[in-house]
Coordinates of N, CA, C and O in Angstrom, one line a residue:
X1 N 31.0 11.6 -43.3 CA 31.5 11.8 -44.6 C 31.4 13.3 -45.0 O 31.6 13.6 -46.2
X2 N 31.1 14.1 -44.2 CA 30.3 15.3 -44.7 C 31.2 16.6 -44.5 O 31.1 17.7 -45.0
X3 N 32.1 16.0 -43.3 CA 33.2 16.9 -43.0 C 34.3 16.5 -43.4 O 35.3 17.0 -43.0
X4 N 34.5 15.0 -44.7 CA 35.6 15.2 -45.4 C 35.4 16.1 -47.0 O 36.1 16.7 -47.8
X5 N 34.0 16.0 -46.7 CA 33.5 16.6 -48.6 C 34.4 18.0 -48.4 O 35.4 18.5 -48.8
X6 N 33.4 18.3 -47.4 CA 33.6 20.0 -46.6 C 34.7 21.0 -47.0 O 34.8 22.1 -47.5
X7 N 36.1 19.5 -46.3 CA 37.9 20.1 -46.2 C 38.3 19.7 -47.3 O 39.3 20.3 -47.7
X8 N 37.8 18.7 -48.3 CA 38.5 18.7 -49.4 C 37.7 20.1 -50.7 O 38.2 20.3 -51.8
X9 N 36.4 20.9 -50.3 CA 36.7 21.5 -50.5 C 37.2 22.8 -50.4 O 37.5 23.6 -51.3
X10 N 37.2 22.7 -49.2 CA 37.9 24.2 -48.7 C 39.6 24.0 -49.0 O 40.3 25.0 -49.0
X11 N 40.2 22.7 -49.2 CA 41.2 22.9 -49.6 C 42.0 23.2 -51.1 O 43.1 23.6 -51.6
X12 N 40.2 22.5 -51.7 CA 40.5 22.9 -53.5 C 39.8 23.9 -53.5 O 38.7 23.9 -54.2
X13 N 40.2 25.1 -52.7 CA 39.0 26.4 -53.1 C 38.9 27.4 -54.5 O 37.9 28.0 -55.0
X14 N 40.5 27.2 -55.0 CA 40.0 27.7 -56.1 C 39.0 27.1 -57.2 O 38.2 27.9 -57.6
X15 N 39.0 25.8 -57.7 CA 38.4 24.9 -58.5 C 36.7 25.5 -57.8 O 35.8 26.0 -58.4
X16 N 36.6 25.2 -56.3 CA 34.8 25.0 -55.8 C 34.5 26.7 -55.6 O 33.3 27.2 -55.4
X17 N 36.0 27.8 -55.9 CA 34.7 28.6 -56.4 C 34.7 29.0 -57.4 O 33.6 29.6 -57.7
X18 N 35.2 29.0 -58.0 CA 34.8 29.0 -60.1 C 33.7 27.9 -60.2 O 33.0 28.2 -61.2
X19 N 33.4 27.0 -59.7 CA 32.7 26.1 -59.9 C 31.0 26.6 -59.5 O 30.1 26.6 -60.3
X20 N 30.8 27.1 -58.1 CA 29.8 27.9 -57.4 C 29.8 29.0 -58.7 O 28.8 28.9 -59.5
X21 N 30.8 29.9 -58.9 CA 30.4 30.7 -59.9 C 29.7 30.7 -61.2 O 28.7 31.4 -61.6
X22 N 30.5 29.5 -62.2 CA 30.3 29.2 -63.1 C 28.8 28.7 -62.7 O 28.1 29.2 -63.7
X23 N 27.9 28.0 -61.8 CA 26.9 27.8 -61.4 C 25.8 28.3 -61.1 O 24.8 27.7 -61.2
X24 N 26.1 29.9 -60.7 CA 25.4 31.0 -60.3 C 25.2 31.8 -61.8 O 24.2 32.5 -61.9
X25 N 26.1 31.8 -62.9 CA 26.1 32.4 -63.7 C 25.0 31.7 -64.9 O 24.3 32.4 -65.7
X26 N 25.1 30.3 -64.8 CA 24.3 29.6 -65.6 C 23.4 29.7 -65.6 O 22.6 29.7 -66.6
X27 N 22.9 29.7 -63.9 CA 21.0 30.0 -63.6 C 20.6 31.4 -64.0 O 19.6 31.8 -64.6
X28 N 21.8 32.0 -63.5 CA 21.0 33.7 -64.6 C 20.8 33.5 -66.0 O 19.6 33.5 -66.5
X29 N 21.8 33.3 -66.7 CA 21.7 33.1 -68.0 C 20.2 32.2 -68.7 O 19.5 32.6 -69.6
X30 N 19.9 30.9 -68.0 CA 19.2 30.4 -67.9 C 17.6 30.3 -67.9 O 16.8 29.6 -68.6
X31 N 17.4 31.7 -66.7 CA 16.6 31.9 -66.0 C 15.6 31.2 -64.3 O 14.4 31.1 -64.0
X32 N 16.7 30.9 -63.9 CA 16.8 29.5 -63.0 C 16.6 30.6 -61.6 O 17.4 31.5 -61.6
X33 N 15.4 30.5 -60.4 CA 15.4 31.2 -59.8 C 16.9 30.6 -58.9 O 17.5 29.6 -59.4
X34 N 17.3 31.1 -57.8 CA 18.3 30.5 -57.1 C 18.0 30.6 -55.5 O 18.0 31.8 -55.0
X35 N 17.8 29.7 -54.6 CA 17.8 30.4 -53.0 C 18.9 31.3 -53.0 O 18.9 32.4 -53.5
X36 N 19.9 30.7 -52.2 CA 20.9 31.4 -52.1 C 22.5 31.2 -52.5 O 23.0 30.2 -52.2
X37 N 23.2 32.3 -53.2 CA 24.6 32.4 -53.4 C 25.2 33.0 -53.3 O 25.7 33.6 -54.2
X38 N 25.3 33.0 -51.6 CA 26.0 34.1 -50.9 C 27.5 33.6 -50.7 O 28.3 34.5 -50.9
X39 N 27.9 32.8 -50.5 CA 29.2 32.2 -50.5 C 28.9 30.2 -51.3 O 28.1 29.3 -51.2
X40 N 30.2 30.7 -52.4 CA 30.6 29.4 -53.3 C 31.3 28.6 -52.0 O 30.8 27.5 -52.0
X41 N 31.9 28.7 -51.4 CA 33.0 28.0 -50.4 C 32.3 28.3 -48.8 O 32.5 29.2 -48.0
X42 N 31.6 27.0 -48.8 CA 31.1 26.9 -47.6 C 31.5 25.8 -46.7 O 32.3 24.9 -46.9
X43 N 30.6 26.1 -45.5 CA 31.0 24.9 -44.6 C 29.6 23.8 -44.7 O 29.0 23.5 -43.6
X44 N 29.2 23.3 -45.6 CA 28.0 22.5 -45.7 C 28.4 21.3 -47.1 O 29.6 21.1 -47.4
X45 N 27.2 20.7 -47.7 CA 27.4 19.8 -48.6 C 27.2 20.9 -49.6 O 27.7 20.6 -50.7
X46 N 26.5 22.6 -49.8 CA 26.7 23.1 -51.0 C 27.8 23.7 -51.5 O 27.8 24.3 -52.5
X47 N 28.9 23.6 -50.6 CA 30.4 24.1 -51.1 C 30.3 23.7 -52.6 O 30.3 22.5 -53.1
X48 N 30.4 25.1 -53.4 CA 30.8 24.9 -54.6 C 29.7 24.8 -55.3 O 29.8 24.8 -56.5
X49 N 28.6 24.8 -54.9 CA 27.2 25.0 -55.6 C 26.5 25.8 -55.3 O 26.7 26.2 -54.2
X50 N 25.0 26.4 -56.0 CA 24.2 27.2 -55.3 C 23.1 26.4 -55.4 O 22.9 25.4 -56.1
X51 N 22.3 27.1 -54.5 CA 20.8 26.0 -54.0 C 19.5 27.0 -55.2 O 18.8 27.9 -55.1
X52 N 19.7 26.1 -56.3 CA 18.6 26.6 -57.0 C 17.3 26.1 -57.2 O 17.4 24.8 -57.0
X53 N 16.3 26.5 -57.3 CA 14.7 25.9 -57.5 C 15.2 24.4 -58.4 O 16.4 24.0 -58.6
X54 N 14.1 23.8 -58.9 CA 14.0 22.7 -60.4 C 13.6 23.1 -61.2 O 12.4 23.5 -61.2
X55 N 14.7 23.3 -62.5 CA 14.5 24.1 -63.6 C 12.8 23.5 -64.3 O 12.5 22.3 -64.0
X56 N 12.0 24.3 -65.0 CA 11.1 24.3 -65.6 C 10.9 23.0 -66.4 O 10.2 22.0 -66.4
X57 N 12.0 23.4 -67.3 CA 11.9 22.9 -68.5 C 13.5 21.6 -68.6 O 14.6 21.6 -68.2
X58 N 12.8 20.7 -69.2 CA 14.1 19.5 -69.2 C 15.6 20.2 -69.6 O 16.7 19.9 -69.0
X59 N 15.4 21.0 -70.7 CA 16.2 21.5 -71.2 C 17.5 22.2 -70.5 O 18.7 22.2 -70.8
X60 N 16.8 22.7 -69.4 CA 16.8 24.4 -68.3 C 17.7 23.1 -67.8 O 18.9 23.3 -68.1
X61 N 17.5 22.0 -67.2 CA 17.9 21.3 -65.9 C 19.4 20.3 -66.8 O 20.5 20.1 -66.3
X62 N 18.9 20.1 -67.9 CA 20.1 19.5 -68.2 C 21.2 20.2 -68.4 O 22.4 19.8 -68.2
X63 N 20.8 21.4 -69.0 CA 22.4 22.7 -69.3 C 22.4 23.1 -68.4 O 23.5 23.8 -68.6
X64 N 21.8 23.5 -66.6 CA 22.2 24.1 -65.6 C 23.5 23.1 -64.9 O 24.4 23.5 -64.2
X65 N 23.4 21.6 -65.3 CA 24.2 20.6 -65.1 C 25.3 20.3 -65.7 O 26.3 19.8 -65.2
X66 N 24.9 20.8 -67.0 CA 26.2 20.5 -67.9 C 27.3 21.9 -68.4 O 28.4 21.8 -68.9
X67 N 26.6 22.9 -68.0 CA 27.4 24.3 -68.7 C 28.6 24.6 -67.6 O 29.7 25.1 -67.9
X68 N 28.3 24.2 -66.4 CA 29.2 24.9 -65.0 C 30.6 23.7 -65.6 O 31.6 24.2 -66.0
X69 N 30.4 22.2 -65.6 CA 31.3 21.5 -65.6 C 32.3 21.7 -67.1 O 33.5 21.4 -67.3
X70 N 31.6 22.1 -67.9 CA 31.8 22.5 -69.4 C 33.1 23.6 -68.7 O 34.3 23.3 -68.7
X71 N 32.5 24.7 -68.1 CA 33.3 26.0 -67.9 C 34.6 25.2 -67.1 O 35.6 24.8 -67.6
X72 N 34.3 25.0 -66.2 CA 35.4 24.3 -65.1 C 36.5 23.4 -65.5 O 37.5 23.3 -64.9
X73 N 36.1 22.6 -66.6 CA 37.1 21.9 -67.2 C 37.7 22.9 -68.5 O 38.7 22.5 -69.2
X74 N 37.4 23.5 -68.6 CA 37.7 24.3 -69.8 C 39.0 25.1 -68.7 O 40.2 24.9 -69.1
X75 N 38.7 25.8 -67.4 CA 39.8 26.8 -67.2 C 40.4 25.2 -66.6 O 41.6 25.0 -67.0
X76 N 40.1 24.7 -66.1 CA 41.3 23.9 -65.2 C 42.3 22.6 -65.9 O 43.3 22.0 -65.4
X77 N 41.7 22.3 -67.3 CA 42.0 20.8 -67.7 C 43.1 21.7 -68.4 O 43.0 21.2 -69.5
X78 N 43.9 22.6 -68.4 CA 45.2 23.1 -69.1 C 46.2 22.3 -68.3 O 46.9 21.4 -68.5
X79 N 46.1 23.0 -67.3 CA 47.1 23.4 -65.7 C 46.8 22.1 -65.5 O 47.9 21.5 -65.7
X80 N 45.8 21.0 -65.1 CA 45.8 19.6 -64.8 C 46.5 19.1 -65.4 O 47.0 18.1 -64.8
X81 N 47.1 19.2 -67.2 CA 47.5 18.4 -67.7 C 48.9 18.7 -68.2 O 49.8 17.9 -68.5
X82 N 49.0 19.6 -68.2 CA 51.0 20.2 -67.5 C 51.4 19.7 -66.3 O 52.5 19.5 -66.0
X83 N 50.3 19.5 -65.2 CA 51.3 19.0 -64.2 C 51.2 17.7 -64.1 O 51.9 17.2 -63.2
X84 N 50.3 16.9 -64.9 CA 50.0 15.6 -65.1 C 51.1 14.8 -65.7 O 51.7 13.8 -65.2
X85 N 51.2 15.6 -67.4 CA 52.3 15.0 -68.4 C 53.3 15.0 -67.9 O 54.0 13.9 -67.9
X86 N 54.0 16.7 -66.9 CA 55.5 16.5 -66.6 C 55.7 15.6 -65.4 O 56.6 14.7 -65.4
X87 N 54.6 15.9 -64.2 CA 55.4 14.8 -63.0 C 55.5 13.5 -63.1 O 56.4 12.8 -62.7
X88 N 53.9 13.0 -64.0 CA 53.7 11.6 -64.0 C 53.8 10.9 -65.3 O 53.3 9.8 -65.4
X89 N 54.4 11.5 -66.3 CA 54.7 10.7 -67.8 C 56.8 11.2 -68.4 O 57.7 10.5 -69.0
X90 N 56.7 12.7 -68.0 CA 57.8 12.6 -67.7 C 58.6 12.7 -67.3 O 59.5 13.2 -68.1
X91 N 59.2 12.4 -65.8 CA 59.2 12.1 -64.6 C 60.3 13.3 -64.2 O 61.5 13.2 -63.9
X92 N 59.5 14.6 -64.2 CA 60.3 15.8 -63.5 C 59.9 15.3 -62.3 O 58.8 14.9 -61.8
X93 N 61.7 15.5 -61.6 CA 61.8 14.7 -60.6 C 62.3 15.9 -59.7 O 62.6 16.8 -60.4
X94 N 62.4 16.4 -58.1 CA 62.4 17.6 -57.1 C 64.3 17.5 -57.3 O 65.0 18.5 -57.0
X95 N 65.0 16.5 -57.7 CA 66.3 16.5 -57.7 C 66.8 16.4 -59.1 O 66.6 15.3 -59.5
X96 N 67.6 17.6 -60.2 CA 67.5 17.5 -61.7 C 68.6 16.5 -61.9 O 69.8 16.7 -61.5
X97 N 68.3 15.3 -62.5 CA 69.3 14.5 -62.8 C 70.6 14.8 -63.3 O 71.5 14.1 -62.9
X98 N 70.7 15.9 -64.1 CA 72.0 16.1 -64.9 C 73.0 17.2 -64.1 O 74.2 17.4 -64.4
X99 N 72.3 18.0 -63.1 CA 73.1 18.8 -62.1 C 73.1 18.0 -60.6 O 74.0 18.3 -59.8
X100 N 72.3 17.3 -60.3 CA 72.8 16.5 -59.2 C 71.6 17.9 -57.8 O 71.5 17.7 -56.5
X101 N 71.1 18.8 -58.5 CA 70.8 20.3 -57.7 C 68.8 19.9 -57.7 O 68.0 19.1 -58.2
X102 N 68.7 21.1 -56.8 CA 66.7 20.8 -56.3 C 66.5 21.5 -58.1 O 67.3 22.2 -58.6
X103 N 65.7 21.2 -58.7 CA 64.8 21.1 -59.5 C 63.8 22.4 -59.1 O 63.4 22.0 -58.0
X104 N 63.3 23.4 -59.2 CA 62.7 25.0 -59.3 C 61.3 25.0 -59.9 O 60.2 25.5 -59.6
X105 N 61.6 23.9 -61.1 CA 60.4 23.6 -61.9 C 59.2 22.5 -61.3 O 57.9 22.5 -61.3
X106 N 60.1 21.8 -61.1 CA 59.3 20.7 -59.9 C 58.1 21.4 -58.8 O 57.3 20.5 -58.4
X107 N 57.9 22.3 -58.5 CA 57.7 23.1 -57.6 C 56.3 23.6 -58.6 O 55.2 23.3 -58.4
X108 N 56.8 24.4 -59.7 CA 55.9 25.0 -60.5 C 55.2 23.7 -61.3 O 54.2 24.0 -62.0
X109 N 55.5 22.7 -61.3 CA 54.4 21.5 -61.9 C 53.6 21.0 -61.4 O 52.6 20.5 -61.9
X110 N 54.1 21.1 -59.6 CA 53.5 20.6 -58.3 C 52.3 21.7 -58.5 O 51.2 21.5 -59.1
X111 N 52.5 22.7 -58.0 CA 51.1 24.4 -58.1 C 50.4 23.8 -59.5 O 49.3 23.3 -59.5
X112 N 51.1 24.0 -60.8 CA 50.0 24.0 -61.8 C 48.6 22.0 -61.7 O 47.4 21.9 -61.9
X113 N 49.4 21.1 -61.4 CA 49.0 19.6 -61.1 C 47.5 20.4 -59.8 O 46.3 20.4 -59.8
X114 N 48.1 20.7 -59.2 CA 46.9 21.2 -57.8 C 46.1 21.8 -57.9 O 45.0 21.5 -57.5
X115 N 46.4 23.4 -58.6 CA 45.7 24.4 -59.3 C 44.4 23.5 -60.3 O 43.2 23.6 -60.0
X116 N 44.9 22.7 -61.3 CA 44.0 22.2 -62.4 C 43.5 21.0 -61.5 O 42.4 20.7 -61.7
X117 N 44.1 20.2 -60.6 CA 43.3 19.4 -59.8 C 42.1 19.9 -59.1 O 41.2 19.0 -59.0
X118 N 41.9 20.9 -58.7 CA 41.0 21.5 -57.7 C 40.4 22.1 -58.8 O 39.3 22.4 -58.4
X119 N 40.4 22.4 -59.6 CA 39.1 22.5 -60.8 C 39.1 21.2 -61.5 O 38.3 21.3 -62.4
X120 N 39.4 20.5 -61.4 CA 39.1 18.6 -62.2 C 38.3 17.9 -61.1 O 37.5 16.9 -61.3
X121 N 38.5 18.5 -59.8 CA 37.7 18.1 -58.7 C 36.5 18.5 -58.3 O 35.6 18.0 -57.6
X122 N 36.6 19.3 -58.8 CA 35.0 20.4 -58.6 C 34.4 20.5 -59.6 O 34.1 21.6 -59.8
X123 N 34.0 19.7 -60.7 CA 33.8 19.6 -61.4 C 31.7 19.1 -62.0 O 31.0 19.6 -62.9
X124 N 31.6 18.1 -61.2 CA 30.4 17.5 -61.2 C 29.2 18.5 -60.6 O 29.6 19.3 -59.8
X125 N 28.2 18.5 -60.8 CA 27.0 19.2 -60.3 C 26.7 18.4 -58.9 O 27.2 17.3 -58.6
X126 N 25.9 19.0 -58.2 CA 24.9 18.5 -57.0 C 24.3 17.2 -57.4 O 24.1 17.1 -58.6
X127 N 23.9 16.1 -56.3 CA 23.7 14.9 -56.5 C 22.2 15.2 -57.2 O 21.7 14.7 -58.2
X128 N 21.6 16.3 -56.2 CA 20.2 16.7 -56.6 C 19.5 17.3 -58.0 O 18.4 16.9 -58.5
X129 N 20.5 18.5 -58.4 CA 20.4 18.5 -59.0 C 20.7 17.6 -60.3 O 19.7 17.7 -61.1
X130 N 21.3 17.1 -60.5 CA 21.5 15.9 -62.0 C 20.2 14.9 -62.2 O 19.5 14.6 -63.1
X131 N 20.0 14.4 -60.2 CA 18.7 13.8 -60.2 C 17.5 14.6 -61.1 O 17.0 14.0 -62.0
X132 N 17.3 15.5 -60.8 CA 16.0 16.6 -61.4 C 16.5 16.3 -62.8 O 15.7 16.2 -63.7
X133 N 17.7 16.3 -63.2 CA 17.4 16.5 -64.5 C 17.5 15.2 -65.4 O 17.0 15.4 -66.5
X134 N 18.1 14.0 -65.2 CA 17.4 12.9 -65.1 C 15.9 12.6 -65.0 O 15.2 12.2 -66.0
X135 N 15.5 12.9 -64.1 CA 14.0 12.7 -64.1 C 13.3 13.5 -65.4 O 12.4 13.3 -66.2
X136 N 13.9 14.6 -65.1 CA 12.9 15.6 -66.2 C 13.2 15.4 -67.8 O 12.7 15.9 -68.8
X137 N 14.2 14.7 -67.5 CA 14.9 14.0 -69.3 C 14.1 12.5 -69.4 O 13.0 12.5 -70.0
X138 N 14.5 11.3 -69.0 CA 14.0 10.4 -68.9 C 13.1 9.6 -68.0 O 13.2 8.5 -67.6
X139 N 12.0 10.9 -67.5 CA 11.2 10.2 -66.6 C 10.1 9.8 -67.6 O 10.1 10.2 -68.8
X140 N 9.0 9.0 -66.8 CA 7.7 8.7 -67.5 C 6.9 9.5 -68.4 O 6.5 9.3 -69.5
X141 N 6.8 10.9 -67.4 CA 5.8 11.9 -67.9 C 6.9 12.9 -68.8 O 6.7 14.0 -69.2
X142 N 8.1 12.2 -69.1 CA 8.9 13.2 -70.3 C 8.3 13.7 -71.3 O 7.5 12.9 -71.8
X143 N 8.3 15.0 -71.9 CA 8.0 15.1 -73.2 C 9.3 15.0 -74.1 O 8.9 14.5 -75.2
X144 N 10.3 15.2 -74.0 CA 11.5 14.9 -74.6 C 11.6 14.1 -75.7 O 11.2 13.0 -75.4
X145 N 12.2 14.2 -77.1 CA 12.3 13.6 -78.2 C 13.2 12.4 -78.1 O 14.0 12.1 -77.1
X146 N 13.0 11.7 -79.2 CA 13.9 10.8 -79.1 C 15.4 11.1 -79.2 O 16.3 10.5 -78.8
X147 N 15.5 12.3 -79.9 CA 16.7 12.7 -80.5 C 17.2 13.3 -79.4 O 18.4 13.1 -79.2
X148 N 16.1 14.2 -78.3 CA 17.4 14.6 -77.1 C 17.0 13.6 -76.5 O 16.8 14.9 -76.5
X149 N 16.7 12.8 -76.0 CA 17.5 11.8 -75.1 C 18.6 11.7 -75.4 O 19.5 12.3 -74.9
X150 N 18.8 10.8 -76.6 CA 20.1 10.0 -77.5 C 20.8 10.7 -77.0 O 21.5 10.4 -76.0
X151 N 21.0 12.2 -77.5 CA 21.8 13.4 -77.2 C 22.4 13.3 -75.9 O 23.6 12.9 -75.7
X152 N 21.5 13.8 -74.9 CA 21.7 13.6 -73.3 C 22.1 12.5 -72.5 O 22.1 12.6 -71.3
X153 N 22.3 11.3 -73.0 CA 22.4 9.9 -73.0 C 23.8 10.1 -72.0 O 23.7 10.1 -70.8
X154 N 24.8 10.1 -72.7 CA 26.7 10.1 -72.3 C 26.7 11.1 -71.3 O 27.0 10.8 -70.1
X155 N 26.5 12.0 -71.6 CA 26.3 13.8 -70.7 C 25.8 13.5 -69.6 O 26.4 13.6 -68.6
X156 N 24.7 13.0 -69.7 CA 23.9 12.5 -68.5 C 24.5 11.6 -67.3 O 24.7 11.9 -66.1
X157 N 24.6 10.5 -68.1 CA 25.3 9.4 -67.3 C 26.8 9.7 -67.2 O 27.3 8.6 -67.3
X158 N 27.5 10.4 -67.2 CA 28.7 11.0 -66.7 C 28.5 12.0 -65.9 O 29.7 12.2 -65.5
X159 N 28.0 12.6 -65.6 CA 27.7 14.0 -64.7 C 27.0 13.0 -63.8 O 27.5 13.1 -62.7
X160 N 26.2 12.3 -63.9 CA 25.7 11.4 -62.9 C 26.5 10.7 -61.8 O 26.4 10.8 -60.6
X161 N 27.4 9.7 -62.6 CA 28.7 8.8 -61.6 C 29.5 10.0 -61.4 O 29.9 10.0 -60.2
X162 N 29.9 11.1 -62.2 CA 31.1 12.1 -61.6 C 29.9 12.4 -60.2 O 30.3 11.7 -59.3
X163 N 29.3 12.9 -59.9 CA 28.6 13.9 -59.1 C 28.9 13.3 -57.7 O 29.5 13.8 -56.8
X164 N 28.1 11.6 -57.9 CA 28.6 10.5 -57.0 C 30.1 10.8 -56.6 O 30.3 11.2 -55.5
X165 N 31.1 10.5 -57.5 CA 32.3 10.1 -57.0 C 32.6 11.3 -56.2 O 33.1 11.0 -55.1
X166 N 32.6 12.4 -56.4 CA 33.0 14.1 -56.2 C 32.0 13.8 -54.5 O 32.4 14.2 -53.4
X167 N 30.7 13.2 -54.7 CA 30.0 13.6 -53.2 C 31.0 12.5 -52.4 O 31.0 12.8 -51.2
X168 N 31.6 11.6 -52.5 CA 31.8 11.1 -51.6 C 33.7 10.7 -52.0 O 34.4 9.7 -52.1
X169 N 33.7 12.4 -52.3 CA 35.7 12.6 -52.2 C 36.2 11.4 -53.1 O 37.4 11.4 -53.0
X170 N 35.9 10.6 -53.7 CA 37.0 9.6 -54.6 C 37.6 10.9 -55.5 O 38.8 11.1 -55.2
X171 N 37.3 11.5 -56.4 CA 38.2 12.6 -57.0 C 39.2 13.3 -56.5 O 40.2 13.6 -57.1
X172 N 39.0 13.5 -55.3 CA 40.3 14.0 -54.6 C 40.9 12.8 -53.6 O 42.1 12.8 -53.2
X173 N 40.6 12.5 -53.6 CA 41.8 11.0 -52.9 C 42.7 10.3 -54.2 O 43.8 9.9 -54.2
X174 N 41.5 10.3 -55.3 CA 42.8 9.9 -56.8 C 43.7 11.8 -56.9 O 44.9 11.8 -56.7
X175 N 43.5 12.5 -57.0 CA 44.1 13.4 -57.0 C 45.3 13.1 -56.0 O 46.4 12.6 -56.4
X176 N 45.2 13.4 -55.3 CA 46.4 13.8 -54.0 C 46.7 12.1 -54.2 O 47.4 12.1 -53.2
X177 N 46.8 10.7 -54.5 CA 47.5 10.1 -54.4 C 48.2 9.8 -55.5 O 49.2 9.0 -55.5
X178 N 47.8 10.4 -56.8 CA 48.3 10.6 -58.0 C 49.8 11.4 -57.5 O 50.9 11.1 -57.8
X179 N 49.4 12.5 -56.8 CA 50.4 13.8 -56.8 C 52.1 13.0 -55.6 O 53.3 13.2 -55.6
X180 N 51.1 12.1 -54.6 CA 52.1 11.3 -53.1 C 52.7 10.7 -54.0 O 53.9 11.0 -54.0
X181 N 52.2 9.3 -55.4 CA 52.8 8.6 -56.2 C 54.3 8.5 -57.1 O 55.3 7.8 -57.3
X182 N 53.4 10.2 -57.4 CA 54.7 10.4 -58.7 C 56.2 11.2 -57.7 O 57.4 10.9 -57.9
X183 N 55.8 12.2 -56.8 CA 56.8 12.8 -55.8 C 57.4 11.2 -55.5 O 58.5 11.1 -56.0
X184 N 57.0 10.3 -54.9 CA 57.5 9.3 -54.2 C 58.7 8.3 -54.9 O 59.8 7.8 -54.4
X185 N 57.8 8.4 -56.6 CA 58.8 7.5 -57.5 C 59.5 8.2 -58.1 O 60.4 7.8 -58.9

C-alpha cells in the first residue's frame, strides 16, 4: 500500500508540497523542533510531511495538526470547487452543446478540479502525528480544560478519519473517480 500512497503523491505534487510546506512553516512558528525537511515530495510514507519531535505542549500538537490543513484548504478549496460546480453540477461537457465544437473550457475546469484536488488530497496530517496529539488532548495524564477538549472535540476527530483515509489513498481514488464519472456522463 505504500507505493500507491507514494504515486498518488507524487502525482498530486502540487497540493503534498504546499502541504510539507505549510507544515514546516507551522513548526517554526510553533517552536516545534523538526528532524528533517529536506524534500516535501518524497519517495516514503512522509511525502508531504516533515518528521517533527512531539510537540511539548497539547496545544503545540493540536495546532501543528490543524494550521497546515487550515492553509491547504484555504489555497486549494477555490480551484476544487470551480472545477467541481462546473464539470459535476453543471455539466460542462468536452463537446459545447450549442456549437456542436470541443469545448476549450472543459480543459480549464479539468486543471482547476485537479489543481484544487491535489490540495483537497493532501490535506490531513501524519497518522502519527494526530495520534500525539490525541493523546496529549485526551489522554489520562491530560491537563487540558474542559473547555479545550469541547473545543478540539470536531477538529480532532476529523483530522483523525481524514489522516486515515489520505494514509490509505480513499481521497484520491474518490477524486480521480469523481473527475472518470463526470468526463464519462
Amino acid at each position: 500500500m505504500k507505493w500507491i500512497y507514494v504515486l498518488t503523491k507524487a502525482m498530486y505534487f502540487p497540493g503534498t508540497f504546499m502541504k510539507g510546506f505549510w507544515e514546516h512553516l507551522t513548526c517554526r512558528i510553533l517552536h516545534i523542533p523538526i528532524y528533517a525537511a529536506d524534500r516535501y515530495v518524497s519517495r516514503n510514507v512522509l511525502s508531504g510531511h516533515v518528521s517533527m519531535t512531539p510537540a511539548q505542549t497539547p496545544a503545540k500538537a493540536f495546532f501543528a495538526c490543524l494550521l497546515p490543513t487550515v492553509m491547504n484548504c484555504i489555497v486549494g478549496f477555490p480551484a476544487f470547487a470551480a472545477g467541481t460546480v462546473t464539470l459535476g453540477f453543471l455539466g460542462v461537457d468536452v463537446i459545447d452543446p450549442l456549437s456542436g465544437s470541443f469545448c476549450p473550457l472543459f480543459v480549464l475546469y479539468c486543471l482547476l478540479y485537479l489543481f484544487g484536488a491535489s490540495f483537497m488530497c493532501s490535506l490531513f496530517p501524519y497518522t502519527e502525528d494526530i495520534r500525539h496529539a490525541w493523546t496529549s488532548v485526551y489522554g489520562k495524564d491530560s491537563q487540558v480544560s474542559v473547555l479545550g477538549k469541547v473545543f478540539a472535540f470536531l477538529p480532532s476527530c476529523i483530522l483523525a478519519a481524514g489522516a486515515y483515509l489520505e494514509k490509505y489513498c480513499v481521497t484520491w481514488f474518490l477524486s480521480v473517480g469523481f473527475l472518470v464519472y463526470w468526463i464519462l456522463t
